[in-house]
mmCIF file of C-alpha atoms in Angstrom:
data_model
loop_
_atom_site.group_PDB
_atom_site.id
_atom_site.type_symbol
_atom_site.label_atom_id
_atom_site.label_comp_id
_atom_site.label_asym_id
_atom_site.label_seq_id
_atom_site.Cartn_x
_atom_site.Cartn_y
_atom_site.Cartn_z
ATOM 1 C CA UNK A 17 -46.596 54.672 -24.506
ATOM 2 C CA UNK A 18 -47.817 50.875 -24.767
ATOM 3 C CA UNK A 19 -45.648 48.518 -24.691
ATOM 4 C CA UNK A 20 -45.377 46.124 -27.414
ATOM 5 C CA UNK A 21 -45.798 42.028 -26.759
ATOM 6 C CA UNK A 22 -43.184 40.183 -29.296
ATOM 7 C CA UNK A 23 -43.313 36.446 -28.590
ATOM 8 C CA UNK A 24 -40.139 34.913 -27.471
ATOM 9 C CA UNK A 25 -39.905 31.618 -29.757
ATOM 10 C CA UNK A 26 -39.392 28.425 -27.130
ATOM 11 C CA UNK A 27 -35.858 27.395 -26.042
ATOM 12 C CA UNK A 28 -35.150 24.015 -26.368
ATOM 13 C CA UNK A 29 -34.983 21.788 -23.136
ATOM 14 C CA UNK A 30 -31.637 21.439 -21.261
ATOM 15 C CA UNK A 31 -29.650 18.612 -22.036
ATOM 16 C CA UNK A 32 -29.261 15.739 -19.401
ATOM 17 C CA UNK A 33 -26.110 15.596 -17.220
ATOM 18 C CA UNK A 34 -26.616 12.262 -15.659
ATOM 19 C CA UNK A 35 -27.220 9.350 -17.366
ATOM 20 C CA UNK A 36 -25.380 6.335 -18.897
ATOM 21 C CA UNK A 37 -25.326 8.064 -22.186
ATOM 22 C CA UNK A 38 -23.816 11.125 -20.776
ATOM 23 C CA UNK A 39 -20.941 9.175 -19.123
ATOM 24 C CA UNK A 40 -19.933 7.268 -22.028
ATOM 25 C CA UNK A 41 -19.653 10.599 -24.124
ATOM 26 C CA UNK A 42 -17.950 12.022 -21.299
ATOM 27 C CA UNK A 43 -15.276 9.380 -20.829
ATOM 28 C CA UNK A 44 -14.971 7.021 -23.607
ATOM 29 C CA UNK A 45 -15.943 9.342 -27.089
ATOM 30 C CA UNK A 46 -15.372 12.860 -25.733
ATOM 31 C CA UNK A 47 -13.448 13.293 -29.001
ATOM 32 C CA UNK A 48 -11.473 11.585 -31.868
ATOM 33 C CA UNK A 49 -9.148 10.374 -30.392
ATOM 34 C CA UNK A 50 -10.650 9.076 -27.094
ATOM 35 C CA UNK A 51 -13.264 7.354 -29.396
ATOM 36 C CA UNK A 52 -10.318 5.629 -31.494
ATOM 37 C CA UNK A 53 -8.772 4.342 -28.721
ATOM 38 C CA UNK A 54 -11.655 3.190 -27.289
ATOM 39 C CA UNK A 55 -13.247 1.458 -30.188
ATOM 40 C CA UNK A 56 -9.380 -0.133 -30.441
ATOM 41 C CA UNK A 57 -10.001 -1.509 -26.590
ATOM 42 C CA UNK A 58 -13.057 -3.033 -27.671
ATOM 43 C CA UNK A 59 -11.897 -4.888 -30.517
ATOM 44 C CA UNK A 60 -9.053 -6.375 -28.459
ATOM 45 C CA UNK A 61 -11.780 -7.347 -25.630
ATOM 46 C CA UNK A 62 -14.072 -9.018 -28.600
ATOM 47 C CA UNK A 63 -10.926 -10.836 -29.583
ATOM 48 C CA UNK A 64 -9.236 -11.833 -26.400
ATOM 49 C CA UNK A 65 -11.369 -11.569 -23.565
ATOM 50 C CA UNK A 66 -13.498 -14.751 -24.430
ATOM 51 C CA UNK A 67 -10.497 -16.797 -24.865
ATOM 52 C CA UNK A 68 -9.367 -15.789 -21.247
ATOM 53 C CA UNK A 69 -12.604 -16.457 -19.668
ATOM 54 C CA UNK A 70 -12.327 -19.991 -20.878
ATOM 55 C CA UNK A 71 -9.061 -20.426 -19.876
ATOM 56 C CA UNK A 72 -10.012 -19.093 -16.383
ATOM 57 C CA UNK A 73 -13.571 -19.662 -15.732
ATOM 58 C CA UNK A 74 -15.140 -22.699 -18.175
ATOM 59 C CA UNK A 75 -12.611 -24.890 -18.634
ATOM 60 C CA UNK A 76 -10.889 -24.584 -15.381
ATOM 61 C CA UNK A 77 -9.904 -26.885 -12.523
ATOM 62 C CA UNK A 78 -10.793 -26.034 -9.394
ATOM 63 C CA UNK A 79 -10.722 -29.059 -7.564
ATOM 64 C CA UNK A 80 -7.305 -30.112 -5.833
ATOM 65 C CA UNK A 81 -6.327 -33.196 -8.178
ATOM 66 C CA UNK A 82 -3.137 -33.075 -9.831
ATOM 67 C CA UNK A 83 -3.539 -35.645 -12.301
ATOM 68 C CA UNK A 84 -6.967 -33.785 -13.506
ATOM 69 C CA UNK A 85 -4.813 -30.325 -13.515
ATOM 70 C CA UNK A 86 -2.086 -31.624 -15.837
ATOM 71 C CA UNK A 87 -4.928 -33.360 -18.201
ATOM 72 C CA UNK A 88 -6.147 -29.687 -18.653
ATOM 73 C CA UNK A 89 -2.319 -27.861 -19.016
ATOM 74 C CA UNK A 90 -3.128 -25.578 -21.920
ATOM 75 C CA UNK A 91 -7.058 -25.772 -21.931
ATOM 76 C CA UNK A 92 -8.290 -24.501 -18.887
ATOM 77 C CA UNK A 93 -6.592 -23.281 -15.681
ATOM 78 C CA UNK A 94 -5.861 -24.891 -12.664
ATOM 79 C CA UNK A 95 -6.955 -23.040 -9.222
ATOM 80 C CA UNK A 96 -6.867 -26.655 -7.749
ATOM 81 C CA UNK A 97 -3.330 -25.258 -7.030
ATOM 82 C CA UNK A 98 -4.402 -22.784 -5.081
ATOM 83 C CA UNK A 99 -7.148 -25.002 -3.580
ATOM 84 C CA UNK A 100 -4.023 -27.271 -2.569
ATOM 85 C CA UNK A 101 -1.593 -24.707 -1.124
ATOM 86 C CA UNK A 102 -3.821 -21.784 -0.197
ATOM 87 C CA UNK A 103 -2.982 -22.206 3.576
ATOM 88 C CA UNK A 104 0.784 -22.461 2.899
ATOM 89 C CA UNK A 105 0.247 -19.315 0.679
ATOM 90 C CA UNK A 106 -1.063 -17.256 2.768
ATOM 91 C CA UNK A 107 0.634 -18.676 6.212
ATOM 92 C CA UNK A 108 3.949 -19.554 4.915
ATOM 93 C CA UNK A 109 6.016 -21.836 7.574
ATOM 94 C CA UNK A 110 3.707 -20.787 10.248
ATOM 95 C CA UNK A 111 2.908 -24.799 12.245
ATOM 96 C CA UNK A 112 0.031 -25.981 10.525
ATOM 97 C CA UNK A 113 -1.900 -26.143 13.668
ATOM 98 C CA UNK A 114 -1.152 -22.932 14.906
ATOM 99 C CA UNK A 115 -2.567 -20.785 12.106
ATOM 100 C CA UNK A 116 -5.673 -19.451 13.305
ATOM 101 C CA UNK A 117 -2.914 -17.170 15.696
ATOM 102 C CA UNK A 118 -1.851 -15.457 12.571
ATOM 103 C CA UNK A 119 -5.281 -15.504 11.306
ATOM 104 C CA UNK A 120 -6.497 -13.368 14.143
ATOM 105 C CA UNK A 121 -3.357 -10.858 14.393
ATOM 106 C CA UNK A 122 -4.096 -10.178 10.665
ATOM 107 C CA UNK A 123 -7.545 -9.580 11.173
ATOM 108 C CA UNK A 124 -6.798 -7.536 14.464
ATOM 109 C CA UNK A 125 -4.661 -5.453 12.012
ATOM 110 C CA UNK A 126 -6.845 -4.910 9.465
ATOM 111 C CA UNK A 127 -9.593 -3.901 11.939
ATOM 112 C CA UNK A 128 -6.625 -0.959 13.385
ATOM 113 C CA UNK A 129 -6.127 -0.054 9.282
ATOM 114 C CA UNK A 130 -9.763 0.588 8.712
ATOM 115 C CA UNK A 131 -10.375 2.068 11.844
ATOM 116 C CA UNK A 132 -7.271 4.578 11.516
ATOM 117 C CA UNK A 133 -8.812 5.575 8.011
ATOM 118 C CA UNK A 134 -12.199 6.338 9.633
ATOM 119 C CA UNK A 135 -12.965 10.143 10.627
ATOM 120 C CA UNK A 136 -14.199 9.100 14.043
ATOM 121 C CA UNK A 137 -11.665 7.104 15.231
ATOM 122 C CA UNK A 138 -9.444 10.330 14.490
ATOM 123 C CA UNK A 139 -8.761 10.809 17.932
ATOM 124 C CA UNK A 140 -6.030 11.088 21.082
ATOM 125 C CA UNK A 141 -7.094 7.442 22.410
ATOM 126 C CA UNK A 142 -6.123 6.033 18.528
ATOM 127 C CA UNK A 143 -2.345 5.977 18.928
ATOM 128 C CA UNK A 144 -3.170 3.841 22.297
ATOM 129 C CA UNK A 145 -5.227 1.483 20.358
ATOM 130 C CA UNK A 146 -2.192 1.475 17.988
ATOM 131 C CA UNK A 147 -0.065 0.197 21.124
ATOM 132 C CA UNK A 148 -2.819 -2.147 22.126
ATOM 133 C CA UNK A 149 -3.470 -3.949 19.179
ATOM 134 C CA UNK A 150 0.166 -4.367 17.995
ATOM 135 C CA UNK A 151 1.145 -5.783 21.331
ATOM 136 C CA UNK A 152 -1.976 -8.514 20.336
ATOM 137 C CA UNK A 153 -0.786 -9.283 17.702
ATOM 138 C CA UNK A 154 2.611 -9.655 18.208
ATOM 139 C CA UNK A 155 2.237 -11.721 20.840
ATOM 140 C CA UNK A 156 -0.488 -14.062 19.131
ATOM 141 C CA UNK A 157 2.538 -14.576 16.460
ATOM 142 C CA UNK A 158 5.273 -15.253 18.785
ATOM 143 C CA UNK A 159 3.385 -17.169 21.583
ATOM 144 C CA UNK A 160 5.724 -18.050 24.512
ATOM 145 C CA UNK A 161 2.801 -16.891 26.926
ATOM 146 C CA UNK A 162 -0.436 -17.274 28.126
ATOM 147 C CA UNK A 163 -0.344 -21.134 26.584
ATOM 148 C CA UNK A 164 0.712 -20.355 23.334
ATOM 149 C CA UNK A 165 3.423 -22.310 21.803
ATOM 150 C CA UNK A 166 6.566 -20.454 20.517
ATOM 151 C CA UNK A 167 7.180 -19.606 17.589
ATOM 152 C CA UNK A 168 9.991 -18.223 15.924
ATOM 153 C CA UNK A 169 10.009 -14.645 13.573
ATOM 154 C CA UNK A 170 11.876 -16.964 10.734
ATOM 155 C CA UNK A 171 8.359 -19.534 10.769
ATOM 156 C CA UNK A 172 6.593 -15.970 10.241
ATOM 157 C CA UNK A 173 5.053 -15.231 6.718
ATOM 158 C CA UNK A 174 2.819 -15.006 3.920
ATOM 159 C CA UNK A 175 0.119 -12.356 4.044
ATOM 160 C CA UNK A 176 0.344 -11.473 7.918
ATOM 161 C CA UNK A 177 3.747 -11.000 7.597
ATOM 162 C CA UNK A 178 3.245 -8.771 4.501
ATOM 163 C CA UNK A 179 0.532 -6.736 5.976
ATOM 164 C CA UNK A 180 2.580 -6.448 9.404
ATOM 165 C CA UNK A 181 5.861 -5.056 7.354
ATOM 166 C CA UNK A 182 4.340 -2.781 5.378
ATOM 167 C CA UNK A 183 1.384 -0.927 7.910
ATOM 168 C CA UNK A 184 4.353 -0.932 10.240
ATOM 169 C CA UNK A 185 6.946 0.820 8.253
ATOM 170 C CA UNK A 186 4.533 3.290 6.820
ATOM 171 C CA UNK A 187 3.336 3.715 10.036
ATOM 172 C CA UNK A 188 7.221 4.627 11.403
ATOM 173 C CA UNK A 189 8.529 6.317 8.087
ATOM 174 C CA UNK A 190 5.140 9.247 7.623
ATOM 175 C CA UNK A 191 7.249 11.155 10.773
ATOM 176 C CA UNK A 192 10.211 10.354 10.119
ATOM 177 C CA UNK A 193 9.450 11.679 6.634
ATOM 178 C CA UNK A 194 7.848 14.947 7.807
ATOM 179 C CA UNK A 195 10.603 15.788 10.068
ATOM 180 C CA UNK A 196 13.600 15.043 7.640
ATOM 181 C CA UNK A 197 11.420 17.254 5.032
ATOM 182 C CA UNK A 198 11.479 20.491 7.442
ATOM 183 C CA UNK A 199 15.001 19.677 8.200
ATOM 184 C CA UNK A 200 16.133 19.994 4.807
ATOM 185 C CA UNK A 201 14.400 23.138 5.082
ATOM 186 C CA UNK A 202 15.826 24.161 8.331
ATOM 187 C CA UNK A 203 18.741 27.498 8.911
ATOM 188 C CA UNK A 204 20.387 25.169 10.566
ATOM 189 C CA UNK A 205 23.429 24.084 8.590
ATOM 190 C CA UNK A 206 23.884 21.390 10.292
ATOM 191 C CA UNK A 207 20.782 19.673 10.352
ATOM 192 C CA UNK A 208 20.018 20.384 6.553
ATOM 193 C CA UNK A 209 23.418 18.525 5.493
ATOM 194 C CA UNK A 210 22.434 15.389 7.415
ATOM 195 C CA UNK A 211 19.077 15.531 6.554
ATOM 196 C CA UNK A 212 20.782 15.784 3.409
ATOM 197 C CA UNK A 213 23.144 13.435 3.416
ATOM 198 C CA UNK A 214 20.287 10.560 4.657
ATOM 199 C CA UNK A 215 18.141 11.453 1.608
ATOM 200 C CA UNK A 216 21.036 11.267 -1.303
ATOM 201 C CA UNK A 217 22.730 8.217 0.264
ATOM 202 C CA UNK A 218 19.244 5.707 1.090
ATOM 203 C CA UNK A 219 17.936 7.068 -2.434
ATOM 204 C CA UNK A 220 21.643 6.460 -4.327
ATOM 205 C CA UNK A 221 21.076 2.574 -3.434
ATOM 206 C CA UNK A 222 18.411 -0.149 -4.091
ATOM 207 C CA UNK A 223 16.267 -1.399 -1.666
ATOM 208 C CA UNK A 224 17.611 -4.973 -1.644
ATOM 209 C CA UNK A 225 21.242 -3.723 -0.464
ATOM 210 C CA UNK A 226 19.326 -1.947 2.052
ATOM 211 C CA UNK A 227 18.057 -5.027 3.031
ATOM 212 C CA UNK A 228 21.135 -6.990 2.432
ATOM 213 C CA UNK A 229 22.650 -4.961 4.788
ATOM 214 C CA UNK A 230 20.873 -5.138 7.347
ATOM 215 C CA UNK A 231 19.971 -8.446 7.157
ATOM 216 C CA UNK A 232 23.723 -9.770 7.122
ATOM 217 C CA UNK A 233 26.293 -7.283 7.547
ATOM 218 C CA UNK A 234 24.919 -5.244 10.391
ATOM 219 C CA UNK A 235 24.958 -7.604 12.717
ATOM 220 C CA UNK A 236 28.691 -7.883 12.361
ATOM 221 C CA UNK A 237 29.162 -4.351 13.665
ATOM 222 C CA UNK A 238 27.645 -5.925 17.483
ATOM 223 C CA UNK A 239 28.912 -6.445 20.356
ATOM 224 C CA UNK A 240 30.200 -10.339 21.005
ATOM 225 C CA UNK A 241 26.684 -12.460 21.573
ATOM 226 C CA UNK A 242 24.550 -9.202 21.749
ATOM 227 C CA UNK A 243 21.479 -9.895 18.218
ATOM 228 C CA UNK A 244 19.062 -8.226 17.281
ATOM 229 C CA UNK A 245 16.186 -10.165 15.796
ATOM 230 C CA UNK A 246 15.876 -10.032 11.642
ATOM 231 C CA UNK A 247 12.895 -9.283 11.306
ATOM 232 C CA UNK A 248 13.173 -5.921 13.184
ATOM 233 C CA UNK A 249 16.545 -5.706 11.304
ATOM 234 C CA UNK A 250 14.539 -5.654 8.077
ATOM 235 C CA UNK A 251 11.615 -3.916 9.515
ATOM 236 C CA UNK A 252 14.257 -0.720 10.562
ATOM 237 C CA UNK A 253 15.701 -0.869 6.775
ATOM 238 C CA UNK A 254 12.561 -0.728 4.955
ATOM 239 C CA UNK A 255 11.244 2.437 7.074
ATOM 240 C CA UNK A 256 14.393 4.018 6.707
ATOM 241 C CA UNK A 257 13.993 3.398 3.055
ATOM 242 C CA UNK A 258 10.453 4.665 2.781
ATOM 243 C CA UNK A 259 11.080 7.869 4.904
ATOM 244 C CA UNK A 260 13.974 8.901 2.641
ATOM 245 C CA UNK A 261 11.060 8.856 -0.658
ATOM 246 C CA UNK A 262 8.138 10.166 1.407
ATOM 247 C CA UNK A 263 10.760 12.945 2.667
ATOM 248 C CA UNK A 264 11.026 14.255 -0.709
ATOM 249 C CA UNK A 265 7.155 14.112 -1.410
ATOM 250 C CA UNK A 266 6.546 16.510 1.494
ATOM 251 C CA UNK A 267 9.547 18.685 0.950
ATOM 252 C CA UNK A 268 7.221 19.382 -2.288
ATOM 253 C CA UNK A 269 4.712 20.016 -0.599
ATOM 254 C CA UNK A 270 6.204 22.200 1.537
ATOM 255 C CA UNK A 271 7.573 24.044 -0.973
ATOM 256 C CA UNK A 272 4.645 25.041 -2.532
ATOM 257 C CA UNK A 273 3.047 27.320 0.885
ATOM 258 C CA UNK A 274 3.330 30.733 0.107
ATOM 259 C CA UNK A 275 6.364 32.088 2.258
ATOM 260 C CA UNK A 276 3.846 35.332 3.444
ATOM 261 C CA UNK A 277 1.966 32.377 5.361
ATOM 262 C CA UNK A 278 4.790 31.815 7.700
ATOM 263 C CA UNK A 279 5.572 35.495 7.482
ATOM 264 C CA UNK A 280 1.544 36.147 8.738
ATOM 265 C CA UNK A 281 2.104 33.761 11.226
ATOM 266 C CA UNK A 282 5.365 34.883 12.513
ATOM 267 C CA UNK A 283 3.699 38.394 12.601
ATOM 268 C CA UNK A 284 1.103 36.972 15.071
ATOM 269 C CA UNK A 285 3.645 35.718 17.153
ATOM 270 C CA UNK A 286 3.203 31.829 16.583
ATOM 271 C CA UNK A 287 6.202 30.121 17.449
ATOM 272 C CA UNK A 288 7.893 27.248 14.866
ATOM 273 C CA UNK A 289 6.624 24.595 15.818
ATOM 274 C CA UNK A 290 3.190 26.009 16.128
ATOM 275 C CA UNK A 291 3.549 27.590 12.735
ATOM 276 C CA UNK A 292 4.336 24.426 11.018
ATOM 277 C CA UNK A 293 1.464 22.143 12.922
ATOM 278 C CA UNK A 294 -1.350 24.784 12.643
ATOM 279 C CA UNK A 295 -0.895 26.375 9.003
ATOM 280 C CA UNK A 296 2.371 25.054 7.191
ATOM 281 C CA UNK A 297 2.016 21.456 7.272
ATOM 282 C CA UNK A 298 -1.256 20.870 6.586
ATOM 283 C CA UNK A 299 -1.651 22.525 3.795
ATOM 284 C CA UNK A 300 1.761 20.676 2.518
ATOM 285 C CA UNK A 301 0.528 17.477 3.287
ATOM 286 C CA UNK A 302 -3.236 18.301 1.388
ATOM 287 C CA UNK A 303 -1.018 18.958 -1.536
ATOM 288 C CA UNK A 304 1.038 15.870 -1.809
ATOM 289 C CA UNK A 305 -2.027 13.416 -0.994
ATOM 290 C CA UNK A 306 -1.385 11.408 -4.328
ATOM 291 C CA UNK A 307 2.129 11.164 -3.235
ATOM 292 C CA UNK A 308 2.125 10.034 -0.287
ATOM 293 C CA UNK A 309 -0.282 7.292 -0.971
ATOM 294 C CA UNK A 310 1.446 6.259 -4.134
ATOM 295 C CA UNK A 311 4.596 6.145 -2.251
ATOM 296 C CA UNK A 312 2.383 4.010 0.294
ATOM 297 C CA UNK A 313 1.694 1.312 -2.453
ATOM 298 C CA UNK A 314 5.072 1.240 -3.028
ATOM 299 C CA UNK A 315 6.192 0.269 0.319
ATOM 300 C CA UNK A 316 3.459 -2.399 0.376
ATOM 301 C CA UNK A 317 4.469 -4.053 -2.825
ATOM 302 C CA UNK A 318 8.360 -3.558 -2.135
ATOM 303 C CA UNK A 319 8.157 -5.981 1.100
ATOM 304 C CA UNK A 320 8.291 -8.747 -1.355
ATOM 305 C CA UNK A 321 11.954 -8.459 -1.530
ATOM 306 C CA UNK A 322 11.716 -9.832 1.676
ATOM 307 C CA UNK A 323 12.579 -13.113 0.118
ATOM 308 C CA UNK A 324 16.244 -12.778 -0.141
ATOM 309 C CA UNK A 325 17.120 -12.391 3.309
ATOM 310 C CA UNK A 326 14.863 -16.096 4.013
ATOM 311 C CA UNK A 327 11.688 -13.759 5.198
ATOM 312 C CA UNK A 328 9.109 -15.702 3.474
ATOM 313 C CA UNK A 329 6.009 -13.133 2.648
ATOM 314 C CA UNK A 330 3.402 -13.249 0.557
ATOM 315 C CA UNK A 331 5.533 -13.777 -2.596
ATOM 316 C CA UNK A 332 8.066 -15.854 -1.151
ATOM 317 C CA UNK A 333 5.649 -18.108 0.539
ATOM 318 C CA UNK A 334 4.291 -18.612 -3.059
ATOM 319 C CA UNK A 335 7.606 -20.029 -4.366
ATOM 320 C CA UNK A 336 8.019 -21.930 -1.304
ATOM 321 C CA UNK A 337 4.461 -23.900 -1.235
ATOM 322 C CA UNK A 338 5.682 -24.810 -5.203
ATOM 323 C CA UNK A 339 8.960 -25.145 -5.634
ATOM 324 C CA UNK A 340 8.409 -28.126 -3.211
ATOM 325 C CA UNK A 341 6.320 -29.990 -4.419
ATOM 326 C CA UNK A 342 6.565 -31.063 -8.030
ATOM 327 C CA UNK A 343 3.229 -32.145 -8.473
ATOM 328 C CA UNK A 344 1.898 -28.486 -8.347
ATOM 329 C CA UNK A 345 5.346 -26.943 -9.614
ATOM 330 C CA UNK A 346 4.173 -26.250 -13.645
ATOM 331 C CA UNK A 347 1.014 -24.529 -12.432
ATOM 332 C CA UNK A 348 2.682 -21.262 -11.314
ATOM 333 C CA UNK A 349 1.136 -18.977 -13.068
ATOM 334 C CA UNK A 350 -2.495 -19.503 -11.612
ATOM 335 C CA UNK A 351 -0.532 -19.254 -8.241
ATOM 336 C CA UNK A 352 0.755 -15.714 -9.289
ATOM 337 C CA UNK A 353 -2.249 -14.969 -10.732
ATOM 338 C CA UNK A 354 -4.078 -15.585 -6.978
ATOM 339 C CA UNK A 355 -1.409 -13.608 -4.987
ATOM 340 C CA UNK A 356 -1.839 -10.662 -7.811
ATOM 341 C CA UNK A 357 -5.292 -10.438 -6.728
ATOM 342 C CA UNK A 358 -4.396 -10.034 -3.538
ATOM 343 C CA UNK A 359 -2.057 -7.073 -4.419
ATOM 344 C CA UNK A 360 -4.317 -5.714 -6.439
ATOM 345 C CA UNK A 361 -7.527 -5.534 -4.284
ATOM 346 C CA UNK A 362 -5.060 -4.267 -1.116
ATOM 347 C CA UNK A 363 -3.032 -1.695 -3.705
ATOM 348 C CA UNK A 364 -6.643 -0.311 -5.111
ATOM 349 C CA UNK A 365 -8.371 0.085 -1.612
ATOM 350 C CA UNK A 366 -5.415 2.465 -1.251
ATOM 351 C CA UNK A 367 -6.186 4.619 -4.675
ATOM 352 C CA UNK A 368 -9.768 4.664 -3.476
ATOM 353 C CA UNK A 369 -8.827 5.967 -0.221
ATOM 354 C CA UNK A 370 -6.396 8.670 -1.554
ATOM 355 C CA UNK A 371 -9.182 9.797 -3.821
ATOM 356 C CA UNK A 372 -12.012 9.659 -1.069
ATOM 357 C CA UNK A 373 -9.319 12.210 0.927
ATOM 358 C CA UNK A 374 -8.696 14.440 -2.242
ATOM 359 C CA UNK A 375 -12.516 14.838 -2.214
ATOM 360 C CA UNK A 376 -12.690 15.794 1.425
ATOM 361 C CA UNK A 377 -10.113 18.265 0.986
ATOM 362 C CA UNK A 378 -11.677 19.984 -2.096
ATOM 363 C CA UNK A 379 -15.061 20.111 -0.479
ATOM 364 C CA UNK A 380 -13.157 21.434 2.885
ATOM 365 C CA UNK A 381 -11.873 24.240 0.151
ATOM 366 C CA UNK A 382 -15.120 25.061 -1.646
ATOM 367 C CA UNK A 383 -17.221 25.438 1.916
#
């Protein structure tokens, strides 16, 4: 029997994935109501963004003259403010002449930061560098050797000391965090009820008691002439804050493995501890990585409250370079404006990162 030829009529090409096109149909008109509100976002940009660019870019004042800055009050803004104060910003009290010490601890730090989110520094030698690096910089801060002049942890501030507080305390609370977590978790009854206990009472208070009391009424429960510096005072309360949070994140995490896991593992004759490091907690901690991290930026921007116990950070530096001078004192809002940028670009490095992990993980899952 022949077979028949019938003509198959052409299918039409593919359409494109890629493509600037693509993406906006993707993300901004997808459907009715993602087009709305984007078509509402543009018609507030049309109508205020020029305006702001004026006020910021145009007509602005960059130079540091007072006089020229309150000629333009309500025209254009005035980063001659900024200009002015930067180094008092950023350095708080530090001596004037001393600031290139803080300069290089900060930088020393942010070199450890990067480096400890880097897949090849992921090794046994990093928690030495750790040591090494904070011992640097601590003692570039404090001086009292090698030449240095002294300087006192109350002179300490503006960005180093906000970058010190919070890589330190995260760095302190992530195992103190895990472990409460499995002790919740634990037979024990004993362990579970403090574990317990720590959780409900550091979450049942704000963080500025916290601080309050350890700033101010801990060191009334000393021994006669026996002190314990305030800055590690503060530094102790704000990881014992963050660990309490970050406790609960992984508890969630843990949570969600599969009790047959620990069951198979058990079966194979892993012990606890070898359970929990090998299968249990890294799966738990892969679950929670938006968590964590968001609980991350939370401990960075919460060191601002720093302020009230005469720890002069980032933000408190800010009110001290302005409040002192009334010269510069109506232009705070450009001065917030320059410190939020700083928040901002630190706080969205971290998003980035947690997202750059989320897509290791998933590719780790799909291989």
């Amino acid at each position: 029997m022949n077979a028949v030829f019938t003509p198959v009529a052409a299918r039409p090409a593919p359409s494109s994935t890629r493509g600037p096109l693509v993406w906006l149909r993707r993300n901004l008109f997808s459907n009715w109501q993602s087009s709305a509100f984007t078509l509402a976002l543009l018609v507030l940009a049309v109508l205020y963004v020029p305006g702001m660019l004026r006020w910021m870019v145009f007509a602005s004042i960059t130079a540091a003259d007072a006089d020229a800055c309150q000629a333009a009050r309500g025209i254009g803004a005035c980063w001659g403010v900024v200009t002015e104060k930067h180094r008092l910003i950023i350095f708080g009290r530090y001596p004037f002449d001393q600031q290139w010490r803080p300069l290089v601890a900060t930088v020393l730090m942010m070199a450890l930061l990067m480096a400890s989110c880097t897949r090849p520094f992921w090794r046994p030698w990093l928690a030495a560098l750790w040591v090494v690096v904070l011992a640097a910089a601590f003692t570039l801060m404090s001086g009292g050797v090698l030449g240095l002049a002294k300087v006192t942890t109350d002179q300490w501030g503006g960005l180093p000391l906000t970058i010190m507080l919070s890589s330190l305390s995260i760095v302190m609370a992530f195992p103190i965090a895990v472990l409460v977590a499995m002790g919740r978790r634990s037979q024990m009854p004993a362990i579970r009820t403090f574990c317990t206990i720590y959780v409900e009472l550091i979450r049942g208070v704000p963080l500025i008691s916290v601080l309050f009391m350890a700033s101010f009424m801990f060191p009334l429960f000393m021994p006669q002439g026996f002190s314990i510096d305030v800055l590690v005072r503060v530094l102790a309360g704000i990881t014992l804050f963050a660990a309490a949070y970050l406790a609960e994140i992984v508890r969630g995490g843990l949570q969600a493995i599969p009790k047959g896991q620990v069951e198979a593992a058990q079966s194979l004759g892993l012990s606890y501890w070898k359970t929990q490091r090998k299968i249990v907690l890294p799966q738990a901690l892969a679950l929670v990585v938006p968590g964590i991290v968001n609980s991350f930026i939370s401990i960075f921007k919460d060191t601002s409250l720093v302020t009230i116990v005469s720890l002069y950070e980032l933000t408190g530096a800010l009110g001290l370079a302005l409040n002192s001078d009334a010269n510069w004192r109506p232009f705070k809002v450009e001065g917030y404006l320059f410190i939020t940028a700083i928040y901002f670009v630190f706080c969205f490095a971290m998003s980035r990162y947690s997202l750059w992990i989320e897509k290791q993980l998933n590719r780790s899952k799909n291989r």
